[in-house]
């Protein structure tokens, strides 16, 4: 029986990357029936929304999706499809492995981090009050002079429920994947209630795993410095939404940048695999960008589907092509204008040949 998987090509460079990732996944021999659905900026005229209901219905049915990046206009227009998808399917955990593959140009060699980011609340809850709105004025009045009168306001909710769920997820992930340590990251010295709650709950959860997985805490600013100075000391990191977003990109940078960093958004009833990078619209249709991140999403997806041998082969083939350094895209070459760089399709061909 083939595995049924929802496929969201996305927009910008999404469709060309997703097409190549599908080829690489299929080349492992695992039988997959793709259910392709449309989302993103390119379909607003057709459906009146960037996230048609059919997308959610399909993922609810298949429970697994592979997704290309989707453009979010800054400041105006629709809110992020990515955020909406996570909220509607309650994909509360964002898992981003950041592992160094030999051949990639980086100052760091010994990095094998997994960033676990809470995905449903914090400053991403979308509770915002514009400058001059009645709500903003009321909150400013309540703040007794702590907020300037000409402020717009975003609310940062951190709940016990979501904090407990994400920290437990991080510890379970550590146990299942043979990881030794979980580091909780926040700024509890300043945000004593919200981030203080996150650390308190994390400590409570950690107590249940004592003797199995180590636990420690870091303040977010110090964590950023430590990751730049000695990333090899860290293993699984668990963070509230916004810190998690920023630290995932930092960690991706340690191992060679956005082109090689996969991710998964995980809930109790569905999983959506997507790269950390966005739609890189300036490269749309140029067969230029790196397919590795989406192919590594395919590796995570195959593991999730139970096809561990195929996942291992696809990861090894990708690592071998990167290590050889010949058939790789511009971002993996010594200089960005290296004439020997190959395109998205040709790098995928090389990976498939290695399989
Ligand atoms: P981006 O990740 O699209 O691109 C930034 C730069 O990183 C690119 O110009 C390119 O130089 C490099 N890059 C990205 N992906 C690459 C790849 N596969 N290979 C080689 N180089 C790559 O970030 P952005 O420009 O900030 O965002 C563009 C759009 O994507 C925005 O609308 C943003 O909201 C959206 N976005 C979507 C997602 C998602 O769908 N999950 C994630 C992040 C950003």
Short mmCIF file of C-alpha atoms and ligand atoms in Angstrom, two decimals:
data_model
loop_
_atom_site.label_atom_id
_atom_site.label_comp_id
_atom_site.label_asym_id
_atom_site.label_seq_id
_atom_site.Cartn_x
_atom_site.Cartn_y
_atom_site.Cartn_z
CA UNK A 1 0.00 0.00 0.00
CA UNK A 2 1.46 3.36 -0.95
CA UNK A 3 1.73 6.04 1.73
CA UNK A 4 -0.68 8.91 1.04
CA UNK A 5 0.98 12.29 1.56
CA UNK A 6 -0.38 15.79 1.00
CA UNK A 7 1.91 17.86 -1.21
CA UNK A 8 1.88 21.67 -1.05
CA UNK A 9 4.22 23.07 -3.73
CA UNK A 10 3.96 26.63 -2.30
CA UNK A 11 5.08 29.63 -4.35
CA UNK A 12 8.29 31.44 -5.39
CA UNK A 13 10.99 28.75 -5.67
CA UNK A 14 8.72 26.33 -3.75
CA UNK A 15 7.31 24.38 -6.72
CA UNK A 16 10.71 23.70 -8.33
CA UNK A 17 12.22 22.60 -5.00
CA UNK A 18 9.26 20.40 -4.10
CA UNK A 19 9.32 18.74 -7.55
CA UNK A 20 12.96 17.76 -7.07
CA UNK A 21 12.46 16.62 -3.47
CA UNK A 22 9.61 14.34 -4.66
CA UNK A 23 11.87 12.81 -7.31
CA UNK A 24 14.56 12.10 -4.71
CA UNK A 25 12.05 10.61 -2.25
CA UNK A 26 10.49 8.41 -4.94
CA UNK A 27 13.96 7.27 -6.05
CA UNK A 28 14.38 5.50 -2.68
CA UNK A 29 11.73 3.03 -3.90
CA UNK A 30 9.21 3.90 -1.18
CA UNK A 31 5.77 4.07 -2.76
CA UNK A 32 4.02 7.38 -2.16
CA UNK A 33 0.73 8.65 -3.51
CA UNK A 34 0.90 12.45 -3.47
CA UNK A 35 -2.29 14.44 -2.96
CA UNK A 36 -1.33 17.84 -4.40
CA UNK A 37 -3.12 20.93 -3.06
CA UNK A 38 -2.55 24.62 -3.71
CA UNK A 39 -1.76 27.36 -1.18
CA UNK A 40 0.03 30.68 -1.18
CA UNK A 41 0.17 34.06 -2.86
CA UNK A 42 -0.37 32.61 -6.35
CA UNK A 43 -3.81 31.13 -5.56
CA UNK A 44 -5.48 34.12 -3.84
CA UNK A 45 -7.19 35.21 -7.08
CA UNK A 46 -8.52 31.69 -7.68
CA UNK A 47 -9.81 30.84 -4.16
CA UNK A 48 -10.09 34.26 -2.48
CA UNK A 49 -7.70 33.04 0.24
CA UNK A 50 -4.08 31.85 0.34
CA UNK A 51 -5.14 28.87 2.47
CA UNK A 52 -8.17 27.15 0.88
CA UNK A 53 -10.12 24.71 3.12
CA UNK A 54 -9.13 21.85 0.79
CA UNK A 55 -5.55 22.10 2.08
CA UNK A 56 -6.58 21.53 5.69
CA UNK A 57 -9.05 18.79 4.72
CA UNK A 58 -6.36 16.94 2.78
CA UNK A 59 -3.85 17.05 5.66
CA UNK A 60 -6.54 15.97 8.12
CA UNK A 61 -7.11 12.95 5.89
CA UNK A 62 -3.49 11.97 5.14
CA UNK A 63 -2.01 13.22 8.45
CA UNK A 64 1.33 13.86 6.67
CA UNK A 65 2.31 16.74 4.37
CA UNK A 66 5.40 17.90 2.52
CA UNK A 67 5.25 21.65 2.03
CA UNK A 68 7.17 24.13 -0.08
CA UNK A 69 7.69 27.66 1.22
CA UNK A 70 4.91 30.23 0.91
CA UNK A 71 5.44 33.99 0.60
CA UNK A 72 4.06 36.26 3.33
CA UNK A 73 3.73 39.93 2.38
CA UNK A 74 5.36 42.15 5.05
CA UNK A 75 3.17 44.63 6.94
CA UNK A 76 0.09 44.34 4.72
CA UNK A 77 -2.05 41.70 2.98
CA UNK A 78 -2.92 38.25 4.37
CA UNK A 79 -1.43 36.91 7.58
CA UNK A 80 1.10 34.12 7.20
CA UNK A 81 -0.23 30.88 5.65
CA UNK A 82 2.45 29.09 7.60
CA UNK A 83 1.27 30.44 10.94
CA UNK A 84 -2.40 29.76 10.02
CA UNK A 85 -1.62 26.16 9.04
CA UNK A 86 0.18 25.52 12.32
CA UNK A 87 -2.68 27.01 14.31
CA UNK A 88 -5.54 25.30 12.44
CA UNK A 89 -3.94 21.85 12.61
CA UNK A 90 -2.59 22.47 16.12
CA UNK A 91 0.96 21.66 14.99
CA UNK A 92 2.36 22.70 18.33
CA UNK A 93 5.96 21.53 17.95
CA UNK A 94 8.42 22.81 15.38
CA UNK A 95 11.46 20.55 15.17
CA UNK A 96 14.55 21.79 13.37
CA UNK A 97 17.61 19.52 13.28
CA UNK A 98 20.83 21.43 12.54
CA UNK A 99 23.59 18.99 11.74
CA UNK A 100 26.95 19.63 10.10
CA UNK A 101 27.63 17.66 6.91
CA UNK A 102 31.30 17.45 5.84
CA UNK A 103 31.97 19.51 2.72
CA UNK A 104 29.83 22.43 3.82
CA UNK A 105 31.75 25.65 4.35
CA UNK A 106 31.29 26.60 7.99
CA UNK A 107 33.46 27.72 10.89
CA UNK A 108 31.99 24.83 12.85
CA UNK A 109 32.38 21.08 12.40
CA UNK A 110 31.00 19.50 15.52
CA UNK A 111 27.37 20.65 15.47
CA UNK A 112 24.41 18.32 15.87
CA UNK A 113 21.62 20.35 17.44
CA UNK A 114 17.86 19.92 17.44
CA UNK A 115 15.83 23.08 18.05
CA UNK A 116 12.33 22.38 19.41
CA UNK A 117 10.18 25.49 19.11
CA UNK A 118 6.71 26.03 20.59
CA UNK A 119 4.47 26.84 17.66
CA UNK A 120 1.08 28.07 18.89
CA UNK A 121 1.38 31.04 21.23
CA UNK A 122 3.78 33.73 22.48
CA UNK A 123 4.05 36.87 20.31
CA UNK A 124 2.77 34.79 17.37
CA UNK A 125 -0.71 34.52 18.93
CA UNK A 126 -1.71 37.45 16.70
CA UNK A 127 -3.14 39.51 19.58
CA UNK A 128 -2.05 42.96 18.43
CA UNK A 129 -3.50 46.40 18.97
CA UNK A 130 -2.67 49.17 16.54
CA UNK A 131 -1.48 52.65 17.48
CA UNK A 132 -4.49 54.74 18.51
CA UNK A 133 -6.95 51.79 18.79
CA UNK A 134 -9.35 51.72 21.74
CA UNK A 135 -7.75 48.52 23.08
CA UNK A 136 -4.25 49.99 22.89
CA UNK A 137 -5.45 53.12 24.70
CA UNK A 138 -7.06 51.02 27.47
CA UNK A 139 -3.91 48.92 27.98
CA UNK A 140 -1.76 52.06 28.00
CA UNK A 141 -4.02 53.56 30.68
CA UNK A 142 -3.77 50.35 32.76
CA UNK A 143 0.04 50.34 32.50
CA UNK A 144 0.34 53.38 34.77
CA UNK A 145 2.96 55.17 32.71
CA UNK A 146 5.01 52.11 31.73
CA UNK A 147 3.86 52.25 28.09
CA UNK A 148 4.33 55.39 25.96
CA UNK A 149 1.03 56.88 24.71
CA UNK A 150 2.03 56.56 21.04
CA UNK A 151 2.57 52.78 21.18
CA UNK A 152 1.20 49.85 19.19
CA UNK A 153 0.96 46.74 21.36
CA UNK A 154 1.54 42.99 20.85
CA UNK A 155 0.55 40.59 23.60
CA UNK A 156 2.81 37.71 24.64
CA UNK A 157 0.76 34.86 26.13
CA UNK A 158 2.71 31.89 27.58
CA UNK A 159 0.48 29.17 29.01
CA UNK A 160 1.19 26.25 31.33
CA UNK A 161 -0.59 23.94 28.87
CA UNK A 162 1.53 24.81 25.83
CA UNK A 163 4.77 25.05 27.82
CA UNK A 164 4.27 21.64 29.44
CA UNK A 165 3.31 20.07 26.10
CA UNK A 166 6.38 21.41 24.24
CA UNK A 167 8.89 20.60 26.98
CA UNK A 168 7.47 17.08 27.32
CA UNK A 169 7.72 16.75 23.53
CA UNK A 170 11.41 17.79 23.67
CA UNK A 171 12.19 15.24 26.41
CA UNK A 172 10.31 12.44 24.61
CA UNK A 173 12.17 13.36 21.42
CA UNK A 174 15.46 13.16 23.34
CA UNK A 175 14.62 9.73 24.73
CA UNK A 176 13.42 8.35 21.38
CA UNK A 177 16.45 9.67 19.50
CA UNK A 178 19.16 8.79 22.01
CA UNK A 179 19.88 12.42 22.91
CA UNK A 180 21.54 13.20 26.23
CA UNK A 181 20.45 16.71 27.20
CA UNK A 182 17.60 19.22 26.92
CA UNK A 183 18.32 22.93 27.40
CA UNK A 184 15.33 25.21 28.07
CA UNK A 185 15.84 28.76 26.81
CA UNK A 186 13.98 31.97 27.80
CA UNK A 187 14.51 35.38 29.41
CA UNK A 188 13.03 34.78 32.85
CA UNK A 189 15.18 37.40 34.58
CA UNK A 190 13.23 40.11 32.70
CA UNK A 191 9.86 38.47 31.86
CA UNK A 192 9.33 36.96 35.28
CA UNK A 193 5.74 35.86 34.72
CA UNK A 194 5.72 34.57 31.12
CA UNK A 195 9.28 33.25 30.75
CA UNK A 196 9.38 32.48 34.47
CA UNK A 197 6.39 30.19 33.95
CA UNK A 198 8.17 28.51 31.01
CA UNK A 199 11.22 27.65 33.15
CA UNK A 200 9.12 26.55 36.14
CA UNK A 201 7.08 24.16 34.02
CA UNK A 202 10.22 22.93 32.22
CA UNK A 203 11.79 22.06 35.60
CA UNK A 204 8.68 20.13 36.61
CA UNK A 205 8.69 18.13 33.38
CA UNK A 206 12.47 17.56 33.60
CA UNK A 207 12.02 15.93 37.02
CA UNK A 208 10.07 13.09 35.35
CA UNK A 209 13.10 12.32 33.13
CA UNK A 210 15.78 12.59 35.83
CA UNK A 211 18.50 9.97 35.31
CA UNK A 212 17.48 9.54 31.66
CA UNK A 213 18.00 12.99 30.09
CA UNK A 214 19.99 15.90 31.55
CA UNK A 215 18.29 19.27 31.96
CA UNK A 216 19.67 22.81 32.05
CA UNK A 217 18.48 26.39 31.48
CA UNK A 218 19.97 29.30 29.55
CA UNK A 219 18.92 32.91 29.10
CA UNK A 220 18.26 33.60 25.42
CA UNK A 221 20.96 36.28 25.02
CA UNK A 222 23.60 34.10 26.64
CA UNK A 223 22.39 31.10 24.59
CA UNK A 224 23.03 33.00 21.34
CA UNK A 225 26.58 33.79 22.41
CA UNK A 226 27.23 30.22 23.56
CA UNK A 227 25.91 28.80 20.30
CA UNK A 228 28.36 30.96 18.38
CA UNK A 229 31.27 30.11 20.71
CA UNK A 230 30.72 26.44 21.60
CA UNK A 231 27.72 24.88 19.87
CA UNK A 232 29.13 21.39 20.46
CA UNK A 233 28.07 21.64 24.12
CA UNK A 234 24.38 21.64 23.18
CA UNK A 235 22.02 18.90 22.10
CA UNK A 236 18.23 19.48 22.19
CA UNK A 237 17.05 23.08 22.79
CA UNK A 238 13.44 23.86 23.75
CA UNK A 239 12.14 27.41 23.39
CA UNK A 240 8.97 29.50 23.28
CA UNK A 241 7.86 30.53 19.79
CA UNK A 242 9.75 33.75 18.99
CA UNK A 243 13.09 32.78 20.55
CA UNK A 244 12.73 29.42 18.80
CA UNK A 245 12.24 31.11 15.46
CA UNK A 246 15.38 33.22 15.83
CA UNK A 247 17.58 30.49 17.30
CA UNK A 248 16.57 28.05 14.52
CA UNK A 249 17.95 30.42 11.92
CA UNK A 250 21.08 30.99 14.02
CA UNK A 251 21.59 27.23 14.34
CA UNK A 252 20.97 26.77 10.59
CA UNK A 253 23.68 29.36 9.99
CA UNK A 254 26.14 27.32 12.07
CA UNK A 255 25.76 24.34 9.74
CA UNK A 256 25.88 26.11 6.39
CA UNK A 257 22.79 28.23 6.02
CA UNK A 258 19.18 28.01 5.02
CA UNK A 259 19.79 25.84 1.96
CA UNK A 260 20.56 22.77 4.08
CA UNK A 261 18.19 23.06 7.08
CA UNK A 262 15.03 20.91 7.19
CA UNK A 263 12.14 21.14 9.65
CA UNK A 264 8.90 19.53 10.78
CA UNK A 265 5.76 20.98 12.35
CA UNK A 266 4.25 18.29 14.51
CA UNK A 267 0.88 17.90 16.21
CA UNK A 268 -0.98 14.97 17.74
CA UNK A 269 -2.91 14.28 14.54
CA UNK A 270 -0.74 15.61 11.69
CA UNK A 271 2.85 16.41 10.69
CA UNK A 272 3.90 18.98 8.07
CA UNK A 273 7.50 18.78 6.84
CA UNK A 274 8.98 22.02 5.50
CA UNK A 275 12.38 23.66 5.11
CA UNK A 276 13.38 26.56 7.36
CA UNK A 277 14.01 28.78 4.35
CA UNK A 278 11.38 30.91 2.65
CA UNK A 279 10.26 31.16 -0.96
CA UNK A 280 13.41 33.07 -2.14
CA UNK A 281 11.22 34.75 -4.79
CA UNK A 282 14.10 36.45 -6.59
CA UNK A 283 15.31 33.02 -7.75
CA UNK A 284 11.88 31.77 -8.87
CA UNK A 285 12.02 29.64 -12.03
CA UNK A 286 15.82 29.90 -12.33
CA UNK A 287 16.65 26.29 -11.32
CA UNK A 288 19.24 27.79 -8.97
CA UNK A 289 18.45 27.24 -5.29
CA UNK A 290 19.60 24.36 -3.14
CA UNK A 291 17.24 21.36 -2.91
CA UNK A 292 19.03 19.90 0.14
CA UNK A 293 16.74 21.37 2.83
CA UNK A 294 13.62 19.96 1.18
CA UNK A 295 15.29 16.63 0.42
CA UNK A 296 16.31 16.39 4.11
CA UNK A 297 12.64 17.14 4.92
CA UNK A 298 11.99 14.06 2.81
CA UNK A 299 14.45 12.14 5.00
CA UNK A 300 12.56 13.21 8.14
CA UNK A 301 9.27 12.31 6.44
CA UNK A 302 10.46 8.85 5.41
CA UNK A 303 11.56 8.23 9.02
CA UNK A 304 8.17 9.37 10.23
CA UNK A 305 6.49 6.95 7.78
CA UNK A 306 8.59 4.11 9.19
CA UNK A 307 10.82 3.82 6.08
CA UNK A 308 14.01 4.17 8.14
CA UNK A 309 16.27 2.34 5.71
CA UNK A 310 15.16 4.54 2.78
CA UNK A 311 15.59 7.63 4.97
CA UNK A 312 19.15 6.60 5.87
CA UNK A 313 20.04 5.95 2.22
CA UNK A 314 18.66 9.30 1.09
CA UNK A 315 20.51 11.15 3.86
CA UNK A 316 23.78 9.33 3.05
CA UNK A 317 23.41 10.04 -0.69
CA UNK A 318 22.79 13.73 0.00
CA UNK A 319 25.75 13.88 2.41
CA UNK A 320 27.99 12.17 -0.18
CA UNK A 321 27.11 14.70 -2.90
CA UNK A 322 27.76 17.58 -0.49
CA UNK A 323 31.07 16.05 0.66
CA UNK A 324 32.24 15.64 -2.95
CA UNK A 325 31.33 19.29 -3.59
CA UNK A 326 31.13 18.91 -7.37
CA UNK A 327 27.43 18.73 -8.22
CA UNK A 328 26.21 21.33 -5.73
CA UNK A 329 24.34 24.61 -6.02
CA UNK A 330 25.93 28.05 -5.84
CA UNK A 331 25.47 28.45 -2.08
CA UNK A 332 27.67 25.41 -1.37
CA UNK A 333 30.53 26.57 -3.62
CA UNK A 334 33.50 28.63 -2.34
CA UNK A 335 32.15 31.76 -4.01
CA UNK A 336 28.56 32.58 -4.95
CA UNK A 337 29.47 33.21 -8.62
CA UNK A 338 31.42 29.95 -9.00
CA UNK A 339 30.86 28.87 -12.63
CA UNK A 340 30.94 25.17 -11.67
CA UNK A 341 27.77 25.47 -9.55
CA UNK A 342 24.93 23.27 -10.81
CA UNK A 343 21.17 23.87 -10.67
CA UNK A 344 18.45 22.51 -8.37
CA UNK A 345 17.64 19.69 -10.81
CA UNK A 346 21.25 18.69 -11.48
CA UNK A 347 22.12 18.48 -7.78
CA UNK A 348 19.08 16.26 -7.28
CA UNK A 349 20.20 14.11 -10.24
CA UNK A 350 23.55 13.61 -8.50
CA UNK A 351 21.83 12.60 -5.24
CA UNK A 352 19.58 10.15 -7.07
CA UNK A 353 22.60 8.68 -8.88
CA UNK A 354 24.24 8.06 -5.46
CA UNK A 355 21.16 6.20 -4.24
P1 LIG B 1 14.22 33.24 2.17
O1 LIG B 1 14.59 32.09 3.01
O2 LIG B 1 13.17 33.03 1.16
O3 LIG B 1 15.49 33.78 1.38
C1 LIG B 1 16.55 34.51 1.95
C2 LIG B 1 17.82 34.22 1.14
O4 LIG B 1 18.34 32.97 1.58
C3 LIG B 1 17.60 34.05 -0.35
O5 LIG B 1 17.64 35.27 -1.03
C4 LIG B 1 18.73 33.15 -0.71
O6 LIG B 1 19.91 33.90 -0.86
C5 LIG B 1 18.86 32.26 0.49
N1 LIG B 1 18.12 31.00 0.33
C6 LIG B 1 16.90 30.69 0.79
N2 LIG B 1 16.57 29.43 0.44
C7 LIG B 1 17.61 28.95 -0.26
C8 LIG B 1 17.87 27.70 -0.90
N3 LIG B 1 17.02 26.68 -0.88
N4 LIG B 1 19.05 27.57 -1.54
C9 LIG B 1 19.95 28.55 -1.58
N5 LIG B 1 19.77 29.74 -1.00
C10 LIG B 1 18.61 29.94 -0.34
O7 LIG B 1 13.82 34.42 3.18
P2 LIG B 1 13.08 35.80 2.91
O8 LIG B 1 13.62 36.43 1.67
O9 LIG B 1 13.15 36.50 4.20
O10 LIG B 1 11.57 35.38 2.67
C11 LIG B 1 10.95 35.28 1.40
C12 LIG B 1 9.49 34.93 1.62
O11 LIG B 1 9.36 33.62 2.18
C13 LIG B 1 8.80 35.87 2.61
O12 LIG B 1 7.52 36.18 2.10
C14 LIG B 1 8.69 35.07 3.87
O13 LIG B 1 7.60 35.46 4.66
C15 LIG B 1 8.51 33.68 3.33
N6 LIG B 1 8.90 32.61 4.27
C16 LIG B 1 8.18 31.48 4.21
C17 LIG B 1 8.53 30.42 5.04
C18 LIG B 1 7.71 29.16 4.95
O14 LIG B 1 6.94 29.00 4.02
N7 LIG B 1 7.84 28.27 5.90
C19 LIG B 1 9.62 30.50 5.89
C20 LIG B 1 10.38 31.69 5.89
C21 LIG B 1 10.01 32.75 5.06
#
